């Protein structure tokens, strides 16, 4: 539950521009604090929640950044939240539905793009859910605790893949991605760790000698030719440099796993609070109430792109579309370009930034169930599906492009483990946006990038706007 909500900044959005029907919008920036009861059945599924430190009430605490764009006069809005689940801390809904330029701190009229969501009257909400992000200005982050085994550090061997695309890189964080924090090496003993390199995902691994790498952050000083090195339990230094396009696999004993599955509870609790409560436990008004006394939100929808679309699928699968009072959180969810995957989040030493793709991270978990239907896995005989709680399951509008069929097992969202087409459930609509690709924001130009041919700049905003209107009509 949300115990305290703090609005640190409230200012006019788009310099007070009056959107048709809805009027002016305002921007709210702040932080929400909450706690989770590890004894409640809905929360017990969270890995290591029982090993997290507890407050005097026996609950596990968290915090989350919040960012809200709302009508100044909530009575002129449509009474609906549109929650944009951040992708690795970044806001995406205005880019892909409003055709706005990329900006993680939307403030101007330009940042509203074509103003679609504002003209529809939505209150747009963002919050952090990924607890391992590196603190960065305007990113939406969350604070979750590390688990311990009765006060002692938890140590396990973890695996990470490192791939670089340019020459001259000698050091990388152990996470393999500078956007996320690394799990600290339990000891600087290189004999307990191993580094290998291969050219292809299923190619032969070549061991890298322990004399060629260090637990350190390093860089080659071009003028002197000397290697500057700073010992670090969270970085890997390869003295000869990383070869572009090669897959480096590092396995090492790590400590202090974060309880990252709390991200599901954070979103559940925040949206539930904004929908159903008038004030928090400290007496602070719900910022979406009308005049601080009247509830103004009647419905809540969610949209997520790629990683955050998989987050929303996983949130529903794990039962977090109902709050601790068994009230529904989102009536409808739209995962965009999520493919058939869920998320590497509710695990010990999880890495939600990682994504198993066509050529990299093949060993990261992409686990059954993939489809919304409840069906039997031919490999294990287990029956499961994403939609298995009729009272709380939301309506789903699932959209994908051809990229997801190549990169993210897109077919598994609508076929079984033997490749047979599945009937689409009554609460699901699935759309393939032909000739589109995974990421082509409005106004982007063709480019080669890592590919031989130019990318396809066709935007998807027209299709998504039509589908969001249809989704709203379907629900309400």
Short mmCIF file of C-alpha atoms in Angstrom, two decimals:
data_model
loop_
_atom_site.label_atom_id
_atom_site.label_comp_id
_atom_site.label_asym_id
_atom_site.label_seq_id
_atom_site.Cartn_x
_atom_site.Cartn_y
_atom_site.Cartn_z
CA UNK A 1 0.00 0.00 0.00
CA UNK A 2 1.01 3.61 -0.52
CA UNK A 3 1.80 5.18 2.85
CA UNK A 4 2.95 8.62 1.71
CA UNK A 5 2.90 10.56 -1.53
CA UNK A 6 5.03 13.66 -1.92
CA UNK A 7 4.58 16.10 -4.82
CA UNK A 8 7.88 17.96 -5.06
CA UNK A 9 7.06 20.05 -8.12
CA UNK A 10 3.77 21.27 -9.61
CA UNK A 11 3.86 23.53 -12.66
CA UNK A 12 1.85 24.34 -15.80
CA UNK A 13 2.40 21.96 -18.71
CA UNK A 14 2.90 23.44 -22.19
CA UNK A 15 2.87 26.94 -20.70
CA UNK A 16 -0.81 26.58 -19.82
CA UNK A 17 -1.93 25.71 -23.35
CA UNK A 18 -5.68 25.05 -23.53
CA UNK A 19 -6.32 21.66 -25.15
CA UNK A 20 -9.76 21.25 -26.78
CA UNK A 21 -12.46 20.17 -24.30
CA UNK A 22 -9.99 19.25 -21.53
CA UNK A 23 -8.34 22.64 -21.07
CA UNK A 24 -4.94 23.23 -19.52
CA UNK A 25 -2.71 20.50 -18.12
CA UNK A 26 -0.24 20.57 -15.25
CA UNK A 27 2.88 18.58 -14.50
CA UNK A 28 3.39 16.88 -11.14
CA UNK A 29 6.74 15.38 -10.15
CA UNK A 30 7.43 13.61 -6.88
CA UNK A 31 7.90 10.36 -5.07
CA UNK A 32 5.57 7.78 -3.53
CA UNK A 33 6.48 5.61 -0.55
CA UNK A 34 4.87 2.31 0.25
CA UNK A 35 5.08 -0.99 2.07
CA UNK A 36 4.16 -4.59 1.31
CA UNK A 37 2.99 -7.24 3.75
CA UNK A 38 5.03 -10.39 2.96
CA UNK A 39 2.43 -12.56 4.70
CA UNK A 40 -0.41 -11.67 2.35
CA UNK A 41 -1.09 -14.40 -0.24
CA UNK A 42 -0.92 -12.00 -3.20
CA UNK A 43 2.60 -10.94 -2.21
CA UNK A 44 4.09 -14.32 -1.34
CA UNK A 45 4.94 -15.01 -4.97
CA UNK A 46 7.62 -12.28 -4.88
CA UNK A 47 11.03 -13.97 -4.76
CA UNK A 48 13.02 -13.19 -1.59
CA UNK A 49 10.33 -10.88 -0.17
CA UNK A 50 10.48 -13.03 2.97
CA UNK A 51 14.23 -12.32 3.18
CA UNK A 52 13.95 -8.53 2.90
CA UNK A 53 14.33 -6.22 5.92
CA UNK A 54 11.04 -5.21 7.56
CA UNK A 55 9.84 -2.11 9.36
CA UNK A 56 8.18 -1.98 12.77
CA UNK A 57 4.91 -3.05 11.16
CA UNK A 58 6.51 -6.20 9.78
CA UNK A 59 6.32 -4.88 6.22
CA UNK A 60 8.86 -4.37 3.45
CA UNK A 61 9.28 -0.76 2.33
CA UNK A 62 9.88 0.72 -1.13
CA UNK A 63 9.77 4.06 -2.93
CA UNK A 64 9.10 5.08 -6.52
CA UNK A 65 9.54 8.20 -8.62
CA UNK A 66 6.27 9.52 -10.05
CA UNK A 67 5.54 11.87 -12.96
CA UNK A 68 1.99 12.91 -13.85
CA UNK A 69 0.42 15.03 -16.60
CA UNK A 70 -3.17 15.83 -15.62
CA UNK A 71 -5.95 18.29 -16.43
CA UNK A 72 -5.85 21.29 -14.10
CA UNK A 73 -9.60 20.86 -13.73
CA UNK A 74 -10.05 17.12 -13.25
CA UNK A 75 -13.78 17.46 -13.92
CA UNK A 76 -12.94 18.37 -17.53
CA UNK A 77 -10.89 15.19 -17.98
CA UNK A 78 -12.30 11.82 -19.00
CA UNK A 79 -11.81 10.27 -15.55
CA UNK A 80 -9.26 7.77 -16.85
CA UNK A 81 -5.61 7.07 -16.09
CA UNK A 82 -3.33 6.05 -18.93
CA UNK A 83 -0.28 4.52 -17.27
CA UNK A 84 2.91 4.38 -19.34
CA UNK A 85 5.15 1.68 -17.87
CA UNK A 86 8.65 3.14 -18.33
CA UNK A 87 11.08 1.28 -20.57
CA UNK A 88 14.33 1.13 -18.58
CA UNK A 89 13.29 4.32 -16.81
CA UNK A 90 12.25 6.22 -19.94
CA UNK A 91 8.88 7.62 -20.99
CA UNK A 92 7.63 6.32 -24.34
CA UNK A 93 3.86 6.80 -24.73
CA UNK A 94 4.04 10.40 -25.96
CA UNK A 95 6.63 9.40 -28.58
CA UNK A 96 4.66 6.52 -30.04
CA UNK A 97 1.02 7.56 -29.54
CA UNK A 98 1.25 11.37 -29.63
CA UNK A 99 4.08 11.40 -32.23
CA UNK A 100 6.07 13.66 -29.89
CA UNK A 101 9.87 14.05 -29.88
CA UNK A 102 11.80 12.00 -27.34
CA UNK A 103 12.01 13.83 -24.03
CA UNK A 104 12.14 12.27 -20.59
CA UNK A 105 11.02 15.54 -19.03
CA UNK A 106 8.00 16.59 -21.13
CA UNK A 107 7.24 20.23 -20.38
CA UNK A 108 6.48 22.17 -23.57
CA UNK A 109 3.71 22.13 -26.15
CA UNK A 110 6.12 20.42 -28.53
CA UNK A 111 6.43 17.58 -26.00
CA UNK A 112 2.68 17.01 -26.31
CA UNK A 113 3.15 16.10 -29.98
CA UNK A 114 -0.25 16.09 -31.67
CA UNK A 115 -1.91 16.29 -28.25
CA UNK A 116 -3.97 13.13 -28.79
CA UNK A 117 -3.97 11.84 -25.20
CA UNK A 118 -4.62 15.33 -23.83
CA UNK A 119 -7.48 15.95 -26.26
CA UNK A 120 -8.97 12.65 -25.16
CA UNK A 121 -8.82 13.88 -21.55
CA UNK A 122 -6.48 11.26 -20.07
CA UNK A 123 -4.43 11.68 -16.93
CA UNK A 124 -1.03 10.27 -17.93
CA UNK A 125 0.93 8.59 -15.15
CA UNK A 126 4.49 7.28 -15.01
CA UNK A 127 6.31 5.64 -12.10
CA UNK A 128 9.53 3.76 -11.52
CA UNK A 129 9.32 -0.01 -11.20
CA UNK A 130 12.83 -1.20 -12.11
CA UNK A 131 14.85 -1.14 -8.90
CA UNK A 132 18.31 -1.69 -10.42
CA UNK A 133 18.53 1.34 -12.72
CA UNK A 134 21.55 3.62 -12.47
CA UNK A 135 20.37 6.97 -11.04
CA UNK A 136 20.03 9.33 -14.02
CA UNK A 137 18.32 12.71 -14.33
CA UNK A 138 14.66 12.41 -15.36
CA UNK A 139 14.70 8.61 -15.37
CA UNK A 140 11.96 7.00 -13.33
CA UNK A 141 13.57 4.74 -10.76
CA UNK A 142 12.48 2.77 -7.72
CA UNK A 143 14.07 1.85 -4.41
CA UNK A 144 13.85 -1.77 -3.27
CA UNK A 145 15.85 -3.58 -0.56
CA UNK A 146 18.48 -6.29 -0.89
CA UNK A 147 17.67 -9.71 0.50
CA UNK A 148 19.75 -11.47 3.16
CA UNK A 149 19.75 -14.96 4.62
CA UNK A 150 18.97 -14.25 8.28
CA UNK A 151 21.24 -11.22 8.20
CA UNK A 152 24.01 -12.88 6.21
CA UNK A 153 24.85 -11.95 2.63
CA UNK A 154 23.33 -14.12 -0.08
CA UNK A 155 25.99 -15.25 -2.55
CA UNK A 156 25.28 -17.02 -5.85
CA UNK A 157 27.09 -17.44 -9.15
CA UNK A 158 25.61 -15.19 -11.82
CA UNK A 159 26.13 -14.98 -15.55
CA UNK A 160 26.27 -11.96 -17.81
CA UNK A 161 26.90 -11.40 -21.51
CA UNK A 162 28.88 -8.41 -22.75
CA UNK A 163 28.73 -7.32 -26.39
CA UNK A 164 30.23 -4.07 -27.70
CA UNK A 165 29.76 -2.50 -31.12
CA UNK A 166 32.84 -0.26 -31.31
CA UNK A 167 36.61 -0.54 -31.02
CA UNK A 168 38.57 0.84 -28.09
CA UNK A 169 36.37 -0.37 -25.22
CA UNK A 170 38.37 -1.91 -22.37
CA UNK A 171 35.97 -1.78 -19.45
CA UNK A 172 32.32 -2.66 -18.93
CA UNK A 173 30.09 -2.90 -15.83
CA UNK A 174 29.49 -6.46 -14.65
CA UNK A 175 25.82 -5.98 -15.54
CA UNK A 176 26.88 -5.65 -19.17
CA UNK A 177 24.79 -2.48 -19.44
CA UNK A 178 25.71 0.93 -18.04
CA UNK A 179 22.02 1.74 -17.57
CA UNK A 180 21.71 -0.71 -14.69
CA UNK A 181 23.62 -1.35 -11.49
CA UNK A 182 25.85 -4.41 -11.30
CA UNK A 183 25.66 -7.14 -8.71
CA UNK A 184 28.81 -6.73 -6.66
CA UNK A 185 31.38 -9.50 -6.84
CA UNK A 186 31.36 -11.37 -3.53
CA UNK A 187 35.17 -11.49 -3.49
CA UNK A 188 37.95 -10.23 -5.79
CA UNK A 189 39.18 -13.81 -6.18
CA UNK A 190 39.54 -14.39 -9.91
CA UNK A 191 39.88 -18.14 -9.44
CA UNK A 192 36.14 -18.29 -8.68
CA UNK A 193 35.20 -16.47 -11.90
CA UNK A 194 35.50 -17.30 -15.59
CA UNK A 195 35.52 -15.27 -18.80
CA UNK A 196 34.98 -16.77 -22.25
CA UNK A 197 34.50 -15.32 -25.73
CA UNK A 198 32.72 -16.65 -28.80
CA UNK A 199 31.71 -15.26 -32.18
CA UNK A 200 28.17 -16.65 -32.31
CA UNK A 201 25.55 -17.54 -29.75
CA UNK A 202 26.00 -21.28 -30.24
CA UNK A 203 29.68 -21.11 -31.14
CA UNK A 204 32.51 -22.68 -29.17
CA UNK A 205 33.58 -20.72 -26.09
CA UNK A 206 37.25 -19.77 -25.88
CA UNK A 207 38.50 -19.20 -22.31
CA UNK A 208 40.14 -15.85 -21.60
CA UNK A 209 43.19 -16.20 -19.34
CA UNK A 210 42.82 -14.73 -15.85
CA UNK A 211 45.97 -12.71 -16.52
CA UNK A 212 44.11 -10.81 -19.25
CA UNK A 213 41.29 -9.38 -17.13
CA UNK A 214 40.71 -7.68 -13.77
CA UNK A 215 37.89 -6.70 -11.46
CA UNK A 216 38.40 -3.04 -12.32
CA UNK A 217 37.23 -0.03 -14.28
CA UNK A 218 39.89 0.95 -16.80
CA UNK A 219 40.64 2.99 -19.88
CA UNK A 220 43.61 3.32 -22.21
CA UNK A 221 45.21 6.74 -22.09
CA UNK A 222 45.81 7.51 -25.77
CA UNK A 223 48.62 10.02 -25.29
CA UNK A 224 50.75 7.86 -23.00
CA UNK A 225 49.57 4.41 -24.08
CA UNK A 226 49.18 3.47 -20.41
CA UNK A 227 46.19 1.69 -18.93
CA UNK A 228 44.50 3.63 -16.15
CA UNK A 229 42.89 1.17 -13.76
CA UNK A 230 40.72 1.52 -10.68
CA UNK A 231 39.87 -1.68 -8.75
CA UNK A 232 36.12 -2.27 -8.69
CA UNK A 233 33.91 -5.14 -7.57
CA UNK A 234 31.30 -4.02 -10.11
CA UNK A 235 33.37 -3.68 -13.29
CA UNK A 236 35.34 -5.89 -15.67
CA UNK A 237 38.53 -4.70 -17.37
CA UNK A 238 39.81 -6.62 -20.41
CA UNK A 239 43.40 -5.54 -20.98
CA UNK A 240 43.37 -6.31 -24.70
CA UNK A 241 39.98 -4.65 -25.23
CA UNK A 242 36.61 -6.08 -26.19
CA UNK A 243 36.20 -7.14 -29.83
CA UNK A 244 33.10 -5.65 -31.45
CA UNK A 245 30.37 -8.19 -32.21
CA UNK A 246 31.89 -10.93 -30.07
CA UNK A 247 29.97 -12.42 -27.14
CA UNK A 248 31.84 -12.30 -23.82
CA UNK A 249 30.35 -14.47 -21.08
CA UNK A 250 31.37 -13.69 -17.51
CA UNK A 251 30.40 -15.96 -14.62
CA UNK A 252 31.24 -14.87 -11.08
CA UNK A 253 29.98 -15.16 -7.47
CA UNK A 254 27.78 -12.14 -6.70
CA UNK A 255 26.17 -10.91 -3.50
CA UNK A 256 23.23 -8.85 -2.25
CA UNK A 257 20.37 -9.62 -4.68
CA UNK A 258 17.72 -6.91 -4.88
CA UNK A 259 14.06 -7.86 -4.42
CA UNK A 260 13.25 -6.63 -7.91
CA UNK A 261 9.88 -8.38 -8.09
CA UNK A 262 8.60 -5.58 -5.86
CA UNK A 263 8.25 -3.61 -9.10
CA UNK A 264 4.95 -5.42 -9.67
CA UNK A 265 3.65 -4.40 -6.23
CA UNK A 266 4.82 -0.81 -6.73
CA UNK A 267 2.71 -0.32 -9.86
CA UNK A 268 -0.24 -2.18 -8.36
CA UNK A 269 -0.20 -0.09 -5.19
CA UNK A 270 0.30 3.27 -6.90
CA UNK A 271 -2.47 2.88 -9.47
CA UNK A 272 -4.81 1.43 -6.83
CA UNK A 273 -4.13 4.44 -4.60
CA UNK A 274 -4.71 6.94 -7.42
CA UNK A 275 -7.98 5.20 -8.37
CA UNK A 276 -9.56 4.35 -5.06
CA UNK A 277 -8.15 6.50 -2.23
CA UNK A 278 -8.69 10.13 -1.27
CA UNK A 279 -5.58 10.52 0.90
CA UNK A 280 -2.55 8.56 2.06
CA UNK A 281 -1.78 7.31 5.58
CA UNK A 282 -0.03 10.60 6.37
CA UNK A 283 -3.06 12.65 5.37
CA UNK A 284 -1.68 13.90 2.03
CA UNK A 285 -4.39 14.26 -0.61
CA UNK A 286 -4.46 12.00 -3.64
CA UNK A 287 -3.20 14.42 -6.34
CA UNK A 288 -5.85 13.15 -8.77
CA UNK A 289 -8.82 13.97 -6.55
CA UNK A 290 -11.01 16.91 -7.47
CA UNK A 291 -10.47 19.64 -4.91
CA UNK A 292 -8.66 17.15 -2.69
CA UNK A 293 -11.91 15.57 -1.54
CA UNK A 294 -13.68 13.88 -4.47
CA UNK A 295 -12.39 10.86 -6.37
CA UNK A 296 -12.19 11.65 -10.08
CA UNK A 297 -10.71 8.48 -11.61
CA UNK A 298 -13.14 5.83 -12.85
CA UNK A 299 -10.93 3.69 -15.09
CA UNK A 300 -7.25 2.89 -15.56
CA UNK A 301 -5.46 1.61 -18.67
CA UNK A 302 -1.80 0.73 -19.16
CA UNK A 303 0.52 0.76 -22.17
CA UNK A 304 4.06 -0.54 -22.36
CA UNK A 305 6.56 -0.78 -25.17
CA UNK A 306 9.00 -3.69 -25.62
CA UNK A 307 10.57 -4.33 -22.18
CA UNK A 308 7.76 -2.55 -20.36
CA UNK A 309 5.17 -4.36 -22.45
CA UNK A 310 6.67 -7.61 -21.21
CA UNK A 311 6.55 -6.16 -17.69
CA UNK A 312 2.79 -5.62 -18.02
CA UNK A 313 2.25 -9.16 -19.33
CA UNK A 314 4.22 -10.48 -16.36
CA UNK A 315 2.34 -8.24 -13.91
CA UNK A 316 -0.93 -9.79 -15.03
CA UNK A 317 0.52 -13.31 -15.03
CA UNK A 318 1.75 -13.03 -11.43
CA UNK A 319 -1.61 -11.75 -10.19
CA UNK A 320 -0.78 -8.08 -9.61
CA UNK A 321 -3.72 -6.71 -11.55
CA UNK A 322 -5.65 -6.90 -8.28
CA UNK A 323 -4.75 -4.88 -5.21
CA UNK A 324 -4.53 -6.16 -1.64
CA UNK A 325 -8.29 -5.54 -1.29
CA UNK A 326 -8.90 -7.69 -4.42
CA UNK A 327 -9.96 -4.68 -6.51
CA UNK A 328 -9.00 -4.62 -10.19
CA UNK A 329 -6.10 -2.29 -11.00
CA UNK A 330 -6.21 -1.91 -14.81
CA UNK A 331 -9.31 -2.60 -16.90
CA UNK A 332 -7.21 -2.77 -20.05
CA UNK A 333 -3.55 -3.23 -20.94
CA UNK A 334 -1.82 -2.77 -24.28
CA UNK A 335 1.62 -4.41 -24.62
CA UNK A 336 3.29 -3.01 -27.75
CA UNK A 337 6.15 -4.91 -29.47
CA UNK A 338 6.53 -7.20 -26.45
CA UNK A 339 6.46 -10.36 -28.56
CA UNK A 340 5.80 -13.63 -26.78
CA UNK A 341 8.06 -12.88 -23.83
CA UNK A 342 7.59 -11.91 -20.23
CA UNK A 343 10.32 -10.48 -18.01
CA UNK A 344 13.46 -11.60 -16.15
CA UNK A 345 12.29 -9.78 -13.01
CA UNK A 346 10.86 -12.00 -10.29
CA UNK A 347 14.04 -14.01 -9.76
CA UNK A 348 16.98 -13.96 -7.38
CA UNK A 349 19.75 -11.89 -9.02
CA UNK A 350 17.29 -10.88 -11.76
CA UNK A 351 18.34 -8.81 -14.78
CA UNK A 352 15.20 -7.16 -16.20
CA UNK A 353 17.24 -5.00 -18.59
CA UNK A 354 18.33 -8.13 -20.43
CA UNK A 355 16.38 -9.55 -23.33
CA UNK A 356 16.89 -12.88 -25.06
CA UNK A 357 17.14 -12.12 -28.76
CA UNK A 358 18.00 -13.76 -32.07
CA UNK A 359 21.78 -13.70 -31.58
CA UNK A 360 22.47 -12.63 -27.97
CA UNK A 361 21.43 -13.52 -24.42
CA UNK A 362 20.07 -16.85 -25.61
CA UNK A 363 20.40 -18.34 -22.12
CA UNK A 364 18.37 -15.64 -20.39
CA UNK A 365 15.03 -17.12 -19.32
CA UNK A 366 12.12 -16.97 -21.75
CA UNK A 367 9.77 -19.28 -19.93
CA UNK A 368 6.33 -20.78 -20.46
CA UNK A 369 3.63 -19.50 -20.51
CA UNK A 370 3.95 -17.24 -23.54
CA UNK A 371 0.30 -17.09 -24.63
CA UNK A 372 -2.67 -15.48 -22.92
CA UNK A 373 -4.55 -18.80 -23.18
CA UNK A 374 -4.24 -21.43 -20.46
CA UNK A 375 -2.71 -24.44 -22.23
CA UNK A 376 -0.38 -27.37 -21.65
CA UNK A 377 3.36 -27.05 -22.22
CA UNK A 378 4.39 -30.04 -24.39
CA UNK A 379 7.86 -30.05 -22.82
CA UNK A 380 6.85 -30.22 -19.15
CA UNK A 381 3.15 -31.11 -19.19
CA UNK A 382 2.42 -28.06 -17.02
CA UNK A 383 -0.78 -26.10 -17.66
CA UNK A 384 -0.58 -22.32 -17.39
CA UNK A 385 -1.39 -19.06 -19.14
CA UNK A 386 -1.13 -15.31 -18.65
CA UNK A 387 -4.88 -14.83 -18.29
CA UNK A 388 -5.96 -17.24 -15.56
CA UNK A 389 -7.80 -14.98 -13.06
CA UNK A 390 -11.13 -14.06 -14.71
CA UNK A 391 -12.19 -11.58 -12.01
CA UNK A 392 -9.05 -9.44 -12.28
CA UNK A 393 -7.78 -10.19 -15.81
CA UNK A 394 -7.81 -7.03 -17.96
CA UNK A 395 -8.79 -6.61 -21.58
CA UNK A 396 -5.67 -6.95 -23.74
CA UNK A 397 -4.79 -5.15 -26.98
CA UNK A 398 -1.54 -6.80 -28.11
CA UNK A 399 0.34 -5.16 -31.00
CA UNK A 400 3.52 -6.29 -32.71
CA UNK A 401 5.61 -5.89 -35.85
CA UNK A 402 7.69 -8.29 -37.93
CA UNK A 403 10.70 -7.61 -35.68
CA UNK A 404 9.06 -9.48 -32.81
CA UNK A 405 8.73 -12.61 -34.94
CA UNK A 406 12.48 -12.57 -35.62
CA UNK A 407 13.69 -11.32 -32.25
CA UNK A 408 11.11 -11.94 -29.49
CA UNK A 409 9.24 -15.18 -30.27
CA UNK A 410 6.22 -13.20 -31.39
CA UNK A 411 4.43 -16.29 -32.72
CA UNK A 412 4.32 -17.86 -29.25
CA UNK A 413 1.82 -15.19 -28.18
CA UNK A 414 -0.75 -16.90 -30.43
CA UNK A 415 0.56 -20.44 -31.06
CA UNK A 416 1.17 -23.39 -28.78
CA UNK A 417 4.44 -25.20 -28.09
CA UNK A 418 3.98 -27.33 -31.20
CA UNK A 419 3.37 -24.39 -33.52
CA UNK A 420 -0.40 -24.78 -33.76
CA UNK A 421 -2.53 -21.64 -33.94
CA UNK A 422 -4.46 -20.88 -30.76
CA UNK A 423 -7.94 -19.37 -30.53
CA UNK A 424 -7.67 -15.77 -29.38
CA UNK A 425 -9.31 -15.40 -25.93
CA UNK A 426 -12.45 -13.27 -25.61
CA UNK A 427 -10.59 -10.63 -23.60
CA UNK A 428 -7.75 -10.34 -26.13
CA UNK A 429 -7.31 -8.53 -29.44
CA UNK A 430 -4.07 -9.05 -31.38
CA UNK A 431 -2.81 -6.84 -34.20
CA UNK A 432 0.15 -7.24 -36.54
CA UNK A 433 1.23 -3.85 -37.89
CA UNK A 434 2.47 -4.84 -41.34
CA UNK A 435 5.67 -3.32 -42.74
CA UNK A 436 6.55 -1.73 -39.39
CA UNK A 437 9.58 -2.44 -37.25
CA UNK A 438 10.31 -2.54 -33.52
CA UNK A 439 11.24 1.12 -33.12
CA UNK A 440 10.45 3.87 -35.60
CA UNK A 441 9.33 7.03 -33.80
CA UNK A 442 7.47 9.66 -35.82
CA UNK A 443 9.87 11.68 -37.97
CA UNK A 444 12.79 9.26 -37.76
CA UNK A 445 14.96 8.84 -40.86
CA UNK A 446 16.15 5.56 -42.42
CA UNK A 447 19.56 4.47 -41.20
CA UNK A 448 21.78 1.44 -41.48
CA UNK A 449 22.78 0.98 -37.86
CA UNK A 450 24.05 -2.57 -37.36
CA UNK A 451 22.22 -3.87 -40.43
CA UNK A 452 23.14 -4.15 -44.09
CA UNK A 453 19.97 -2.48 -45.34
CA UNK A 454 18.30 0.74 -44.28
CA UNK A 455 15.77 0.65 -41.46
CA UNK A 456 12.09 1.23 -42.15
CA UNK A 457 10.99 4.63 -40.77
CA UNK A 458 7.24 3.93 -41.01
CA UNK A 459 5.68 5.22 -37.75
CA UNK A 460 2.99 3.27 -35.92
CA UNK A 461 1.22 6.20 -34.26
CA UNK A 462 -1.81 6.19 -36.59
CA UNK A 463 -2.51 2.53 -35.87
CA UNK A 464 -1.92 2.86 -32.12
CA UNK A 465 -4.19 5.89 -31.78
CA UNK A 466 -7.03 4.07 -33.54
CA UNK A 467 -6.50 1.02 -31.35
CA UNK A 468 -6.43 3.03 -28.13
CA UNK A 469 -9.80 4.59 -29.06
CA UNK A 470 -11.16 1.13 -29.83
CA UNK A 471 -9.78 -0.23 -26.55
CA UNK A 472 -11.46 2.56 -24.59
CA UNK A 473 -14.78 1.90 -26.33
CA UNK A 474 -14.39 -1.83 -25.72
CA UNK A 475 -13.93 -1.30 -21.98
CA UNK A 476 -16.21 1.61 -21.21
#
